[in-house]
Tab-separated table of C-alpha atoms in Angstrom:
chain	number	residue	atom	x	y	z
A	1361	UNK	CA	-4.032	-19.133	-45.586
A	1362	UNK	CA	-0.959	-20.802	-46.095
A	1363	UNK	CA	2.268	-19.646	-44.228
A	1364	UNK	CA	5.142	-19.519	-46.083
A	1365	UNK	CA	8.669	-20.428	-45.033
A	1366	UNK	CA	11.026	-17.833	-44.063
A	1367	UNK	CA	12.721	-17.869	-46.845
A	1368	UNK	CA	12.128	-15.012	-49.098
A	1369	UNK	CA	13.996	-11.845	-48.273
A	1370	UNK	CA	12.581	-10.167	-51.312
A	1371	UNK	CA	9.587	-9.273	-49.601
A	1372	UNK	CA	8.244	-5.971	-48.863
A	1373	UNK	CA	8.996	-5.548	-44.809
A	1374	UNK	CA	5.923	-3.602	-43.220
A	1375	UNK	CA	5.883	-2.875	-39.796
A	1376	UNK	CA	2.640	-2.399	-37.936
A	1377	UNK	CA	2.135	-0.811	-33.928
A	1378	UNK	CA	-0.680	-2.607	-32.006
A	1379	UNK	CA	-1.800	-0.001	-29.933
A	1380	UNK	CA	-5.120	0.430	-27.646
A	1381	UNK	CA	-6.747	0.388	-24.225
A	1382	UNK	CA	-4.791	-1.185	-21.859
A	1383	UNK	CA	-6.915	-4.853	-21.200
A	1384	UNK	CA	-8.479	-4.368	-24.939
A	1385	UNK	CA	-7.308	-7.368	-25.875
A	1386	UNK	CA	-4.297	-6.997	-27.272
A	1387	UNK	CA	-1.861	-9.616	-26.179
A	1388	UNK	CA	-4.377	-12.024	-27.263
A	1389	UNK	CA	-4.517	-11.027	-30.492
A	1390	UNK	CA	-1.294	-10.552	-30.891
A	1391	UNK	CA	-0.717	-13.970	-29.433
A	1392	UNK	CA	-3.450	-15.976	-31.191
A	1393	UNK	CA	-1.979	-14.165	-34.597
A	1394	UNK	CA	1.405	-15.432	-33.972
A	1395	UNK	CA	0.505	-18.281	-33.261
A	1396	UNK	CA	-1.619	-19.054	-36.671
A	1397	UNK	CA	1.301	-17.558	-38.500
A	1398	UNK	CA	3.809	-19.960	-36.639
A	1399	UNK	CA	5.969	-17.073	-35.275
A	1400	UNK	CA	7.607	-17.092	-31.990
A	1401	UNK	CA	8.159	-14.104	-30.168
A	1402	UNK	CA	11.105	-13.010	-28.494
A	1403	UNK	CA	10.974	-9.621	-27.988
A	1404	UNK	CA	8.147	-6.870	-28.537
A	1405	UNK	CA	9.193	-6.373	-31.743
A	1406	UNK	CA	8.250	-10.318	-33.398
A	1407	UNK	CA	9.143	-10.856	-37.122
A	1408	UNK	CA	6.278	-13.161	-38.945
A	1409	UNK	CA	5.584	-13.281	-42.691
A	1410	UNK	CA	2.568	-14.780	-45.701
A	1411	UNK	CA	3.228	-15.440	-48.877
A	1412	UNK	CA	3.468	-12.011	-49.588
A	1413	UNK	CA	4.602	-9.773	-47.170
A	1414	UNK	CA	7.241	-10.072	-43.702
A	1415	UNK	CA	5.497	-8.247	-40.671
A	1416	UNK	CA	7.227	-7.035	-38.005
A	1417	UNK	CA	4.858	-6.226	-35.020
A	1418	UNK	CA	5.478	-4.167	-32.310
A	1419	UNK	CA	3.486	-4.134	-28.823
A	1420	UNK	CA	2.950	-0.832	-28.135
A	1421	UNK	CA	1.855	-0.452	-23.949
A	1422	UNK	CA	-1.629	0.534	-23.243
A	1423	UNK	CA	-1.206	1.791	-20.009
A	1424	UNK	CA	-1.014	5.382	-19.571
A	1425	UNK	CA	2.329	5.587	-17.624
A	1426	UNK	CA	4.248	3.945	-20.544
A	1427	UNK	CA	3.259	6.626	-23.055
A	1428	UNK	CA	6.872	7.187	-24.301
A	1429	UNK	CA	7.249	3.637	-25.018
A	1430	UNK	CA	4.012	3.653	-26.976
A	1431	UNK	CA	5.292	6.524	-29.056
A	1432	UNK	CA	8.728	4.684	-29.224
A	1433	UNK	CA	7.444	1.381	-30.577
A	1434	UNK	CA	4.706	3.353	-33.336
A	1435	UNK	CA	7.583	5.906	-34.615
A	1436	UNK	CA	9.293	2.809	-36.078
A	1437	UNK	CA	6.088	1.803	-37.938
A	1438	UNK	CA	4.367	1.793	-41.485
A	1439	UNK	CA	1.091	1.295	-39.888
A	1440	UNK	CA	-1.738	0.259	-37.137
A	1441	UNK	CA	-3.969	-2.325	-36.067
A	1442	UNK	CA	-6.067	0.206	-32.997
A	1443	UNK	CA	-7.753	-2.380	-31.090
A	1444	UNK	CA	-11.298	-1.306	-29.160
A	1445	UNK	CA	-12.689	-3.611	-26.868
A	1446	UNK	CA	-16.814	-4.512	-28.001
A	1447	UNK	CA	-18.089	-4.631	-24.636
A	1448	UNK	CA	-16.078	-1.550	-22.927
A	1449	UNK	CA	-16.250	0.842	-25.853
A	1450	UNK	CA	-14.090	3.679	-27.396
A	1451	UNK	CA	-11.523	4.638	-24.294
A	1452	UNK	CA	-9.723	7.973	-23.210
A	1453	UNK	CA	-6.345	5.846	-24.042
A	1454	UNK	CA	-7.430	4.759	-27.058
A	1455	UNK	CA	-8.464	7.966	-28.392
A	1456	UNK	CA	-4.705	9.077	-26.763
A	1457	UNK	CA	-3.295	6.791	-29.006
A	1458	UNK	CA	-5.021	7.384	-32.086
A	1459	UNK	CA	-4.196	11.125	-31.712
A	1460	UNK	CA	-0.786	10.007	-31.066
A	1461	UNK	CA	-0.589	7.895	-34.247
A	1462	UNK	CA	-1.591	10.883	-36.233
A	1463	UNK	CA	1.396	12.820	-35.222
A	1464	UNK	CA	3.437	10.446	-35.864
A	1465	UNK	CA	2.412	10.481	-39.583
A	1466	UNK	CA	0.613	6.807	-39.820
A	1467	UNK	CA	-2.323	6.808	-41.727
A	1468	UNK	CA	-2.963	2.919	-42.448
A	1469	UNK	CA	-5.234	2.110	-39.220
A	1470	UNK	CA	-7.084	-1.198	-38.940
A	1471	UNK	CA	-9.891	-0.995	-36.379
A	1472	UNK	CA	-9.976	-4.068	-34.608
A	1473	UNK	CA	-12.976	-4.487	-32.389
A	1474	UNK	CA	-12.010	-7.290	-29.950
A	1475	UNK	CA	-13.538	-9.410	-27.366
A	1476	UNK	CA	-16.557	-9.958	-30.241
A	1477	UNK	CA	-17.961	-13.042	-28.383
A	1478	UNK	CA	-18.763	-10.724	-24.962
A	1479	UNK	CA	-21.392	-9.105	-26.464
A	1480	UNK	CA	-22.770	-11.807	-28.475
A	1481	UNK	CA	-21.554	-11.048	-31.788
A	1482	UNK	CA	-23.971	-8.343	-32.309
A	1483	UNK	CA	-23.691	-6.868	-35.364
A	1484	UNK	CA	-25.241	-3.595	-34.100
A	1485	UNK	CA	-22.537	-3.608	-31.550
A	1486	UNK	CA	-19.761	-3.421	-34.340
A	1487	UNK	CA	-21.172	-1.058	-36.629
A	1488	UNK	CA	-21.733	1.060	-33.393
A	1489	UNK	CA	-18.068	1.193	-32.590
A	1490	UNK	CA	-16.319	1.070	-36.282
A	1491	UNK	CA	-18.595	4.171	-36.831
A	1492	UNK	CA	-17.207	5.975	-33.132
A	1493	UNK	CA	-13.834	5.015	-33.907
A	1494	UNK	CA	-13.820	6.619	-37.432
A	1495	UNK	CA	-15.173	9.017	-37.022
A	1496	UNK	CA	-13.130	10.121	-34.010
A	1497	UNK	CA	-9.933	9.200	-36.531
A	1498	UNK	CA	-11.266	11.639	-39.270
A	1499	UNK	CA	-11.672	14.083	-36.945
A	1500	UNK	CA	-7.881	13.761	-36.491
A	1501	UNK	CA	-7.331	14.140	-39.791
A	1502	UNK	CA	-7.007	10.787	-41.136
A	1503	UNK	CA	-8.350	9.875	-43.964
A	1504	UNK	CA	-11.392	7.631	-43.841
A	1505	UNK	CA	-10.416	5.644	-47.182
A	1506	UNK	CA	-7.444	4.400	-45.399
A	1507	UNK	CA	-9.369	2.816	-42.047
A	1508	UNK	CA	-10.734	-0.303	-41.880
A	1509	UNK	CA	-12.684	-1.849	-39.608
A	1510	UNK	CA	-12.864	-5.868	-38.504
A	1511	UNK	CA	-14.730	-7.284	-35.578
A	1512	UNK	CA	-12.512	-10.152	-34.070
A	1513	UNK	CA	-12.936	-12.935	-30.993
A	1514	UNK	CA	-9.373	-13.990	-31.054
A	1515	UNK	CA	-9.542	-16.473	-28.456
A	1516	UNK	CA	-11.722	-18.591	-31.130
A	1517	UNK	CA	-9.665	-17.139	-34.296
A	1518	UNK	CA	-12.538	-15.296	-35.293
A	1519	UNK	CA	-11.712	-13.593	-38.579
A	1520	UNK	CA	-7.862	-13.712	-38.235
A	1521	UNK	CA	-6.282	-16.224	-41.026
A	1522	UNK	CA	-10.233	-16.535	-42.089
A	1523	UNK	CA	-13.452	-15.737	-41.460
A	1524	UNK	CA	-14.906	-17.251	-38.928
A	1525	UNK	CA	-18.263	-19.012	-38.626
A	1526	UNK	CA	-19.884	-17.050	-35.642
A	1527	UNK	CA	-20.092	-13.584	-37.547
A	1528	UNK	CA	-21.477	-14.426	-40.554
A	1529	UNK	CA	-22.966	-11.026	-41.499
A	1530	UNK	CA	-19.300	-9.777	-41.736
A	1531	UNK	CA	-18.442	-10.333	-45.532
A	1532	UNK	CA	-14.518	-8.244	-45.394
A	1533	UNK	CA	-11.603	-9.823	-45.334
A	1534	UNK	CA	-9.407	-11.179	-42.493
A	1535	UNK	CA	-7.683	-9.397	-40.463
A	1536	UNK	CA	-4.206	-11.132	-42.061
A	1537	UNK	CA	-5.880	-10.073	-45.337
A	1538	UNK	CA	-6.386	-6.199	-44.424
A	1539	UNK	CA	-2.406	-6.720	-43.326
A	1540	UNK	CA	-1.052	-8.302	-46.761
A	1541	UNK	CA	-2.380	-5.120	-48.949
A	1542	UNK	CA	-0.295	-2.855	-46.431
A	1543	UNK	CA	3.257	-1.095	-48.272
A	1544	UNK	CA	5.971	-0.359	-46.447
A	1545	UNK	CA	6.947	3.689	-45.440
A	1546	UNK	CA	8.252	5.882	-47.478
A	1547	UNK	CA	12.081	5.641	-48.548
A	1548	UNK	CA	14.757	7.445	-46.809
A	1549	UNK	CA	15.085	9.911	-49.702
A	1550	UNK	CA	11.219	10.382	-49.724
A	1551	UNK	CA	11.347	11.125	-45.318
A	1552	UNK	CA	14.042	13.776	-46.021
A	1553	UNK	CA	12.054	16.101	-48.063
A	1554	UNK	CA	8.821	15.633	-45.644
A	1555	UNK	CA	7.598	17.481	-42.916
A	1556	UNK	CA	10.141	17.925	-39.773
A	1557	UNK	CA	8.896	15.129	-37.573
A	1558	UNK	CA	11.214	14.869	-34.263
A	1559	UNK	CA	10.288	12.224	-31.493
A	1560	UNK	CA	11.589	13.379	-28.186
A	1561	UNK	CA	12.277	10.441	-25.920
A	1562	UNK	CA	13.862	12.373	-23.362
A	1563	UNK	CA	14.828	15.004	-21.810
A	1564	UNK	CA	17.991	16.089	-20.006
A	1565	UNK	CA	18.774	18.911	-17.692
A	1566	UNK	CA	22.143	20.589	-17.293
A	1567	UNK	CA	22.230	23.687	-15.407
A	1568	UNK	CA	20.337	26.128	-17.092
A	1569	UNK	CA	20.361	23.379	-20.493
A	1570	UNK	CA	18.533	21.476	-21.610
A	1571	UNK	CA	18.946	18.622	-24.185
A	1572	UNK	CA	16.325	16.838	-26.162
A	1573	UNK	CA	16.990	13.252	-26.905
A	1574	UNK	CA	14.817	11.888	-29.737
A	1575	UNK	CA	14.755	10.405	-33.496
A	1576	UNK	CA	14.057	12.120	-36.465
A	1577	UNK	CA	11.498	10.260	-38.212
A	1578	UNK	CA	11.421	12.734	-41.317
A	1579	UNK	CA	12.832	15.752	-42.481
A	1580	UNK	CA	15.859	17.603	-41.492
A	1581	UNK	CA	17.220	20.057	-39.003
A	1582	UNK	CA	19.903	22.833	-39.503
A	1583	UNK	CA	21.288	25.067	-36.813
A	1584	UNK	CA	18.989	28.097	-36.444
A	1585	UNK	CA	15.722	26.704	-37.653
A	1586	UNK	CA	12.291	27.226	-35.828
A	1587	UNK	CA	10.256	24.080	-34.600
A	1588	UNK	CA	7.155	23.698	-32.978
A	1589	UNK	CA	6.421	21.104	-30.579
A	1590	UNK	CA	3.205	19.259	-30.242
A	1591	UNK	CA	0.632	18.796	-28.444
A	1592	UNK	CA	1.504	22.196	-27.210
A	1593	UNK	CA	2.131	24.200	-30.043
């Protein structure tokens, strides 16, 4: 694939949450696909863009204690690559994130099952874990149409920019391909007249107060309404 200069602001801007396991691979991934693309990170949030699209990508933590900066980094994005390590399998913290991911009303998710070359590319393996992993998304309520799933050895740059030579009974695209076909959210206008979605990043206590310090990713609140919080209910 060729990378195309950073030149065209016309193009549609998706953002996309790596999330996962913690030690699932995902700096690596993220690393070996910035580096393909010819992007240079700065921050957690790294701009990089094809032909056709500009990405921004966001690192979301995988370890447990950082759970509000997971949700921080996926309420800003359009979709997400869940990575699931081949040799360690589907993960309480991975299925934490996926459920978290479905509150947060993405429903683009790109199974990427890493680390391909620990268990000797076996295709068994994959179709073991892309099978877990959906169905444990469906059962969340996203819709299978809109999951993919890509085995990946991203040390080599197995089946990121291409397909790779070492899995050659995997005949989908790339991973970069999966990511080109993604749209962008919906339009401000559009994220009004949704569902009331409120992430609370914090919470502070004044006396008998208390104040809820957040973003509203959709909808709209009025003085006197009734919410609900989740996962509590």
């Amino acid at each position: 694939m060729t990378v195309a200069p950073a030149t065209t602001a016309r193009k549609p801007v998706v953002k996309i949450v790596f999330a996962g396991h913690v030690d699932h691979g995902k700096s690596t991934l993220l690393g070996r696909l910035l580096t393909d693309l010819g992007a240079l990170p700065e921050s957690t949030q790294v701009q990089a863009e094809t032909a056709t699209r500009r990405f921004v990508f966001i690192d979301a933590p995988g370890h447990h204690e950082f759970i509000k900066n997971m949700v921080t980094g996926a309420a800003q994005a359009d979709a997400a690559v869940l990575l699931v390590d081949a040799k360690d399998g589907l993960q309480a913290e991975t299925q934490r994130h996926a459920f978290l991911l479905g509150i947060l009303g993405i429903r683009d998710v790109i199974v990427a099952v890493t680390k391909m070359d620990l268990v000797g590319y076996d295709q068994a393996r994959f179709d073991d874990l892309a099978g877990q992993v959906t169905a444990h998304l469906v059962s969340l309520g996203f819709d299978a149409g809109r999951i993919k799933a890509i085995p990946v050895a991203a040390r080599d740059g197995e089946n990121i920019l291409t397909r790779g030579a070492a899995m050659p009974w995997y005949s989908g695209p790339a991973l970069i391909q999966h990511l080109d076909v993604l749209i962008p959210g919906t339009a401000a206008a559009d994220a009004a007249a949704a569902p009331l979605r409120f992430i609370v990043q914090g919470v502070y206590k004044f006396d008998e107060r208390r104040i809820l310090a957040g973003r509203i990713l959709s909808g709209s609140l009025a003085v006197g309404d009734e919410i609900q919080f989740s996962p509590g209910n």
